[in-house]
PDB file of C-alpha atoms in Angstrom:
ATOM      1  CA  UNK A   1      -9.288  -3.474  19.914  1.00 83.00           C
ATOM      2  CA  UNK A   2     -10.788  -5.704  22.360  1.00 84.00           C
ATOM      3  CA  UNK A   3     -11.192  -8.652  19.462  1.00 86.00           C
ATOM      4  CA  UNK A   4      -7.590  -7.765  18.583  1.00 87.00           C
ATOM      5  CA  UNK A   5      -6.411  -8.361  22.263  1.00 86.00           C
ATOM      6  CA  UNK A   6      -7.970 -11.118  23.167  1.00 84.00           C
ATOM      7  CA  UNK A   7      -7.828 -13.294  20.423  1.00 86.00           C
ATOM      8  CA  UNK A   8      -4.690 -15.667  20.778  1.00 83.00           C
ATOM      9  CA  UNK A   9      -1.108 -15.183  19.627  1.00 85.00           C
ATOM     10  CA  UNK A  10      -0.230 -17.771  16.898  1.00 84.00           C
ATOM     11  CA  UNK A  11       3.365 -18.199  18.811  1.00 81.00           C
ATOM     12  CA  UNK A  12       1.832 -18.902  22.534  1.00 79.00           C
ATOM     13  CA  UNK A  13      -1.217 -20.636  24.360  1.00 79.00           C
ATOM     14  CA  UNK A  14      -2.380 -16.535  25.608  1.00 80.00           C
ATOM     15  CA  UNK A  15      -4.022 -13.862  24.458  1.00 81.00           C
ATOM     16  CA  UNK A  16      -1.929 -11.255  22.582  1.00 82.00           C
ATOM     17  CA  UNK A  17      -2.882  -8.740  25.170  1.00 79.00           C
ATOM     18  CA  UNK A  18      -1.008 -11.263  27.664  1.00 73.00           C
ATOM     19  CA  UNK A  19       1.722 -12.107  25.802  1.00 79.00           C
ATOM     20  CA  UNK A  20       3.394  -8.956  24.196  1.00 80.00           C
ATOM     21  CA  UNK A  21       3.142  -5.381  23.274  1.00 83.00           C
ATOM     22  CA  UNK A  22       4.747  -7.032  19.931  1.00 85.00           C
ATOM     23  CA  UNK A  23       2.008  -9.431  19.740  1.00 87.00           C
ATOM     24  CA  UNK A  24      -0.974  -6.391  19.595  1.00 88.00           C
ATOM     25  CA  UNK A  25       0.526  -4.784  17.565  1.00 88.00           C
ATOM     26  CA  UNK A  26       1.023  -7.384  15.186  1.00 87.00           C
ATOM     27  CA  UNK A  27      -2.611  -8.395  15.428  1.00 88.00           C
ATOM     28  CA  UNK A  28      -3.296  -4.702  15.040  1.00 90.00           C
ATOM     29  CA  UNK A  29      -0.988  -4.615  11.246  1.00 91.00           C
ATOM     30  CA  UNK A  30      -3.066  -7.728  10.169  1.00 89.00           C
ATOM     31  CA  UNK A  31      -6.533  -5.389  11.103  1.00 89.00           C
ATOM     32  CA  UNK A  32      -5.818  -2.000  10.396  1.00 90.00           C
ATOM     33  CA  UNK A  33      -2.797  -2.359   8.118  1.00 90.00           C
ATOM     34  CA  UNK A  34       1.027  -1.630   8.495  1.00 88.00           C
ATOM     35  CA  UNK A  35       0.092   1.621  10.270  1.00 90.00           C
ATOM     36  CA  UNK A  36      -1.206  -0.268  12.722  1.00 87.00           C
ATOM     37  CA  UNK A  37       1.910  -1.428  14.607  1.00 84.00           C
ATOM     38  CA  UNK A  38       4.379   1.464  15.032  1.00 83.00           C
ATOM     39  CA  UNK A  39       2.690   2.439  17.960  1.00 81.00           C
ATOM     40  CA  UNK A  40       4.368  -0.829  20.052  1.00 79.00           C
ATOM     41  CA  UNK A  41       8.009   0.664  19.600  1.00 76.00           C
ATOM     42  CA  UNK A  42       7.183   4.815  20.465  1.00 80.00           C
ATOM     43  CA  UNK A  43       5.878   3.940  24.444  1.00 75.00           C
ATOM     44  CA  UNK A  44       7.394   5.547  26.578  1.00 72.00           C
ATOM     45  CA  UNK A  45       5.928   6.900  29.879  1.00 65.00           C
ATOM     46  CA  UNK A  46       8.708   8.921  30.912  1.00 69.00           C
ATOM     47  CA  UNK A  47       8.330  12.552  29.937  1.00 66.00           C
ATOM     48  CA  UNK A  48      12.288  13.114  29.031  1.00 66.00           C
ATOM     49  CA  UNK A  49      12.587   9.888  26.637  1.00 74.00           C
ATOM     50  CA  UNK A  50      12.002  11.363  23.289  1.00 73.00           C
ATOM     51  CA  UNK A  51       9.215   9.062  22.408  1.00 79.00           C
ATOM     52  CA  UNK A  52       5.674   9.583  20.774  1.00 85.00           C
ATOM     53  CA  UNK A  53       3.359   8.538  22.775  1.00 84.00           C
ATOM     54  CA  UNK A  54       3.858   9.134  26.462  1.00 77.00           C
ATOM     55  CA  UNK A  55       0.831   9.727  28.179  1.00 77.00           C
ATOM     56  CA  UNK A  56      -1.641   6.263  28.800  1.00 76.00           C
ATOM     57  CA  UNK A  57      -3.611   5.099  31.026  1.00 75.00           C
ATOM     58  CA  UNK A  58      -2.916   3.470  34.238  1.00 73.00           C
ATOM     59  CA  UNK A  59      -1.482   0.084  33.804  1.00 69.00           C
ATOM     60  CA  UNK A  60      -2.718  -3.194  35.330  1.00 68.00           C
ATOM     61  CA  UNK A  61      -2.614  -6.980  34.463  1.00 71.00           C
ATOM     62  CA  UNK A  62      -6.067  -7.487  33.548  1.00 75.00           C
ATOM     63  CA  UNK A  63      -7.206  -7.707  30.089  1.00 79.00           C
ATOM     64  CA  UNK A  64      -9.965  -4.823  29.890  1.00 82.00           C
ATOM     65  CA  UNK A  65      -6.832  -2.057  31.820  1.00 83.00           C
ATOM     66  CA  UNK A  66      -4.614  -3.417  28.713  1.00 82.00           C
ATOM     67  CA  UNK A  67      -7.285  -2.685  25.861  1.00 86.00           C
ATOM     68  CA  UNK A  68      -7.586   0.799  27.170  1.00 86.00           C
ATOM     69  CA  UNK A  69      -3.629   0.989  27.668  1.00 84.00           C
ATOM     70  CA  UNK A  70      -3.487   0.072  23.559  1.00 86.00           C
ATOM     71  CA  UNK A  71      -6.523   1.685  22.282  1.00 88.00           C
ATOM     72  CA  UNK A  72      -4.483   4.709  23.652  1.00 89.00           C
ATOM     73  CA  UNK A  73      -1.759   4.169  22.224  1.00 89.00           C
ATOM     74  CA  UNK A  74      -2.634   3.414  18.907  1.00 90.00           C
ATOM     75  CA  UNK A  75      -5.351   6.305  18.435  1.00 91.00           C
ATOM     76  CA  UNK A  76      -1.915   8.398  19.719  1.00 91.00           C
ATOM     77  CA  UNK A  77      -0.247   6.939  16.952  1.00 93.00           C
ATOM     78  CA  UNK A  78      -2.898   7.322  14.298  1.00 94.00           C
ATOM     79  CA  UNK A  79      -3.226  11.247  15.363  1.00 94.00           C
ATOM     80  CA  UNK A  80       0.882  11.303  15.289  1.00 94.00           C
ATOM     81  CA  UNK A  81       0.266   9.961  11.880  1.00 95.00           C
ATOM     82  CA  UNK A  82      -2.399  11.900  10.170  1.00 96.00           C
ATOM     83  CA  UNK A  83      -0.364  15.336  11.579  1.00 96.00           C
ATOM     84  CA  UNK A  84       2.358  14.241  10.081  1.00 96.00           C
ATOM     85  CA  UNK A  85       0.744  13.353   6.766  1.00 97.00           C
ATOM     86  CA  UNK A  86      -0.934  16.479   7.023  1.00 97.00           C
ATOM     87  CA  UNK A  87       2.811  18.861   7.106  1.00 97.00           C
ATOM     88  CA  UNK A  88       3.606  16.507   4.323  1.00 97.00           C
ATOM     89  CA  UNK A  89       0.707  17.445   1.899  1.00 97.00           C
ATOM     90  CA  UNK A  90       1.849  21.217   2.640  1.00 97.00           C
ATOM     91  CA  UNK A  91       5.480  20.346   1.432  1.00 97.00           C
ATOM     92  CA  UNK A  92       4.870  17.724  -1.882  1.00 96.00           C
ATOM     93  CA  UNK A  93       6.505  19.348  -4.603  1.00 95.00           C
ATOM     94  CA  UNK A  94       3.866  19.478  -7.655  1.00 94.00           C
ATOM     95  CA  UNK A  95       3.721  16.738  -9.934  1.00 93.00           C
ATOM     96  CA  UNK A  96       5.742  18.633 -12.735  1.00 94.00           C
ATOM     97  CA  UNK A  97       8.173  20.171 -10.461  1.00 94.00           C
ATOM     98  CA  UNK A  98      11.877  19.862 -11.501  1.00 94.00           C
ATOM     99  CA  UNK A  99      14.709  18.644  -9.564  1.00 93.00           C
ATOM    100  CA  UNK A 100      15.697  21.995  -8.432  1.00 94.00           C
ATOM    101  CA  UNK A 101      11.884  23.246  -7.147  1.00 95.00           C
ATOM    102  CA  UNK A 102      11.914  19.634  -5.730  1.00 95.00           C
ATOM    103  CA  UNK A 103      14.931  20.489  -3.924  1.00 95.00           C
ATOM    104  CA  UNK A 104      13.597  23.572  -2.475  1.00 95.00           C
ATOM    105  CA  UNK A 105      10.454  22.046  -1.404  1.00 96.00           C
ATOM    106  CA  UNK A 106      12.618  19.668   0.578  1.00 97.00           C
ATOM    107  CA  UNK A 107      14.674  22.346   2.106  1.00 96.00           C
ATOM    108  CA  UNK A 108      11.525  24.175   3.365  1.00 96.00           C
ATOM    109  CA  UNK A 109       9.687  21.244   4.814  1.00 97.00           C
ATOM    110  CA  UNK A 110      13.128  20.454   7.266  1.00 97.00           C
ATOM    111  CA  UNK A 111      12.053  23.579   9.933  1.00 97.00           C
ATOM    112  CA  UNK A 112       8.060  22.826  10.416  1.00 97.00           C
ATOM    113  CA  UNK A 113       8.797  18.921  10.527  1.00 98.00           C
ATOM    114  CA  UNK A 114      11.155  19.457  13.223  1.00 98.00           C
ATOM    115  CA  UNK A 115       9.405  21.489  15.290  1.00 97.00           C
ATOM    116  CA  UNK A 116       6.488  18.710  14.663  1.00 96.00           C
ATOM    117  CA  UNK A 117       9.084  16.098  16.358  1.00 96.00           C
ATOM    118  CA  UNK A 118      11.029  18.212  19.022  1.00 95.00           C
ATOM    119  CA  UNK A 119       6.685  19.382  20.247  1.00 93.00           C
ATOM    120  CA  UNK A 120       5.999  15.637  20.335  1.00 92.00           C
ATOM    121  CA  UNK A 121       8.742  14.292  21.674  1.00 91.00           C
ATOM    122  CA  UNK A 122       9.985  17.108  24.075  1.00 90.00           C
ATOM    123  CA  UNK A 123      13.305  16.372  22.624  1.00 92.00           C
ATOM    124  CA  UNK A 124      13.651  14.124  25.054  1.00 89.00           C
ATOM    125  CA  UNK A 125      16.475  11.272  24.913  1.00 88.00           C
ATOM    126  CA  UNK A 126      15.561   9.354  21.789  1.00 88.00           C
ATOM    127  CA  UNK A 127      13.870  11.891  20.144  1.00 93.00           C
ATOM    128  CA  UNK A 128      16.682  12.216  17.464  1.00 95.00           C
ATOM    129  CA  UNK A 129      15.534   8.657  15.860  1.00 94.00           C
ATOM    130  CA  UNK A 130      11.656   9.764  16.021  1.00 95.00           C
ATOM    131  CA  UNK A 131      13.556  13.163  14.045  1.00 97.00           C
ATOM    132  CA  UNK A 132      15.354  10.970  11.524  1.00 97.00           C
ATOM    133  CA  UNK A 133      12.342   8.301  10.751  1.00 96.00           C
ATOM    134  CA  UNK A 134       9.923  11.504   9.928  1.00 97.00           C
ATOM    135  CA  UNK A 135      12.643  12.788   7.592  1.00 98.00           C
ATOM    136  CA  UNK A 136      13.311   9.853   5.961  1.00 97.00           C
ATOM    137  CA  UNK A 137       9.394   9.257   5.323  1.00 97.00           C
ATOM    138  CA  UNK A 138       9.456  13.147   4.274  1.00 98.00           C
ATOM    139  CA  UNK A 139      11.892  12.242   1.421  1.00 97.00           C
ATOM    140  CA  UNK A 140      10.451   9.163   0.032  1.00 96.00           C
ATOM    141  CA  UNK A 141       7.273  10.725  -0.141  1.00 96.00           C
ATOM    142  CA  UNK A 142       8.655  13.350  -2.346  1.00 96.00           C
ATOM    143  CA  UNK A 143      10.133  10.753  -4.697  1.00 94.00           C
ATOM    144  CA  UNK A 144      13.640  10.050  -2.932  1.00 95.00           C
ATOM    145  CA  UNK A 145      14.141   6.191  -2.479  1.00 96.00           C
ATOM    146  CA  UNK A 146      13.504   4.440   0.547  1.00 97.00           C
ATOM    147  CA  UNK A 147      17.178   3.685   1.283  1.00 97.00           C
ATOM    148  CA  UNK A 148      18.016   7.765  -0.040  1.00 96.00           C
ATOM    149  CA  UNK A 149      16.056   8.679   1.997  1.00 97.00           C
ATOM    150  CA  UNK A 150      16.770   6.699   5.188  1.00 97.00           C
ATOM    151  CA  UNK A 151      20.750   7.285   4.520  1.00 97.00           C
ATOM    152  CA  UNK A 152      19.937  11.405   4.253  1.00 97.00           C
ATOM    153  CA  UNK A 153      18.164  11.763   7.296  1.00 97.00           C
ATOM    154  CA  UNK A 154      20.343   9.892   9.023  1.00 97.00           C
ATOM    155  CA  UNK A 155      23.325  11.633   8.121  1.00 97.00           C
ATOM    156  CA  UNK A 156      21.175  14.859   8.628  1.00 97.00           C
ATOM    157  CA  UNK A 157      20.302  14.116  12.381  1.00 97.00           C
ATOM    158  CA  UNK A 158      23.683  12.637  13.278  1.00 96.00           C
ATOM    159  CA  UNK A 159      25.760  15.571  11.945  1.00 96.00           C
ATOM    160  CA  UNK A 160      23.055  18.503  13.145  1.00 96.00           C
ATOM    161  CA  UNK A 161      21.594  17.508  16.251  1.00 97.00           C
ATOM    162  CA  UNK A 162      22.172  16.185  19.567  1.00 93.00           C
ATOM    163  CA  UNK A 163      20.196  13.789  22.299  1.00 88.00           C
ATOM    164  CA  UNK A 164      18.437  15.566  24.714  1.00 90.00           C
ATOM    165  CA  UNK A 165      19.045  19.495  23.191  1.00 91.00           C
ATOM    166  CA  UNK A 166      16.471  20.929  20.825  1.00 95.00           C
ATOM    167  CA  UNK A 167      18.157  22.122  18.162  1.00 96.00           C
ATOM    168  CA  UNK A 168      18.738  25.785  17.612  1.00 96.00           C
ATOM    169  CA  UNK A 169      17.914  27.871  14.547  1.00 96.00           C
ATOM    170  CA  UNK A 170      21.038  27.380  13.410  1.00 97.00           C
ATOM    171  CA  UNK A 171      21.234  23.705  13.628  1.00 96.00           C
ATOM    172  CA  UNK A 172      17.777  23.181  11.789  1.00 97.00           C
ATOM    173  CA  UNK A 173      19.012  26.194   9.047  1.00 96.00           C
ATOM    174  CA  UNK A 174      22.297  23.632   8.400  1.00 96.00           C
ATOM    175  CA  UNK A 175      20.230  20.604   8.331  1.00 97.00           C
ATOM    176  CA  UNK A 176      17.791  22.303   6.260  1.00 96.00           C
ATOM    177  CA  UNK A 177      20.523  22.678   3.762  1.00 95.00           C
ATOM    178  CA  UNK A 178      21.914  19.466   3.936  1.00 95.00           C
ATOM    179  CA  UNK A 179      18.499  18.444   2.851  1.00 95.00           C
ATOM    180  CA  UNK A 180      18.458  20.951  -0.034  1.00 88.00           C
ATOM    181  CA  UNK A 181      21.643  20.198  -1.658  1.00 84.00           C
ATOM    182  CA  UNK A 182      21.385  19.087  -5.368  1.00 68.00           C
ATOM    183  CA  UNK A 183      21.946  15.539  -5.661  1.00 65.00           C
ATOM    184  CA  UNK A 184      20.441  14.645  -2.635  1.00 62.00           C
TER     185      UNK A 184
END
């Protein structure tokens, strides 16, 4: 992390860690991978905004306070990651399964993977987009298409749920079967 910090950004005459959160975690992609960088855009330190990672170190402007600040942040991210890849290995749909046990995976995964996002997030005020980006990586990894998948959960979150609210049984049973329907 340090290396990653310190070393300069290609677009300015500072360190990334000086420049931009942007800058880390681009620095961080090129390291680690994609995975790497989604940490920059889920900071948030306020408890009600519905983000990922919300709870980091005390701030200051010198270089050593920011490498703690982002090695927080992205082991948050990581952990945010491998739970979520985790709920997903309990919900892929066997290699031979047919459209319709596909379907019903899919249905069955909606309830735990929202919990997953309204316990991270608190359903705080963005926490509906954190809710619709898990989805969407949900259904691609089960086979649907990137852009499927993306459109679904969209719809899915828009329709069902609301900013700042939790959703009720209810809500997460009709999303559930939004998800399920054939042809989705």
């Amino acid at each position: 992390m340090r290396e990653v910090v310190s070393a300069p950004d290609p677009e300015a005459d500072r360190a990334r860690g000086l420049w931009s959160a942007e800058s880390v975690a681009r620095g961080l992609a090129e390291h680690y991978g994609v995975w790497g960088s989604g940490w920059a855009w889920e900071i948030d330190e306020s408890p009600d905004s519905g983000a990922v990672i919300r709870e980091l170190p005390a701030g200051g402007d010198g270089l050593e306070q920011r490498v703690q600040r982002y090695a927080s942040a992205l082991l948050q991210w990581r952990a945010w990651l491998e739970e979520l890849a985790a709920a997903f290995a309990q919900f892929t749909p066997r290699p031979e399964a047919d459209e319709k046990e596909v379907q019903a995976v899919r249905e069955r995964a909606v309830a735990p993977l929202v919990t997953l996002v309204v316990e991270r997030t608190g359903a705080g005020e963005t926490w509906r987009a954190v809710c619709a980006r898990v989805l969407a990586w949900y259904l691609e990894s089960t086979g649907m298409t990137p852009d499927a998948a993306e459109d679904l959960a969209d719809d899915v979150v828009d329709s069902e749920f609301e900013s700042w609210v939790a959703p009720d049984e209810e809500a997460v049973d009709r999303a559930r079967e939004a998800i399920g329907e054939p042809g989705t």
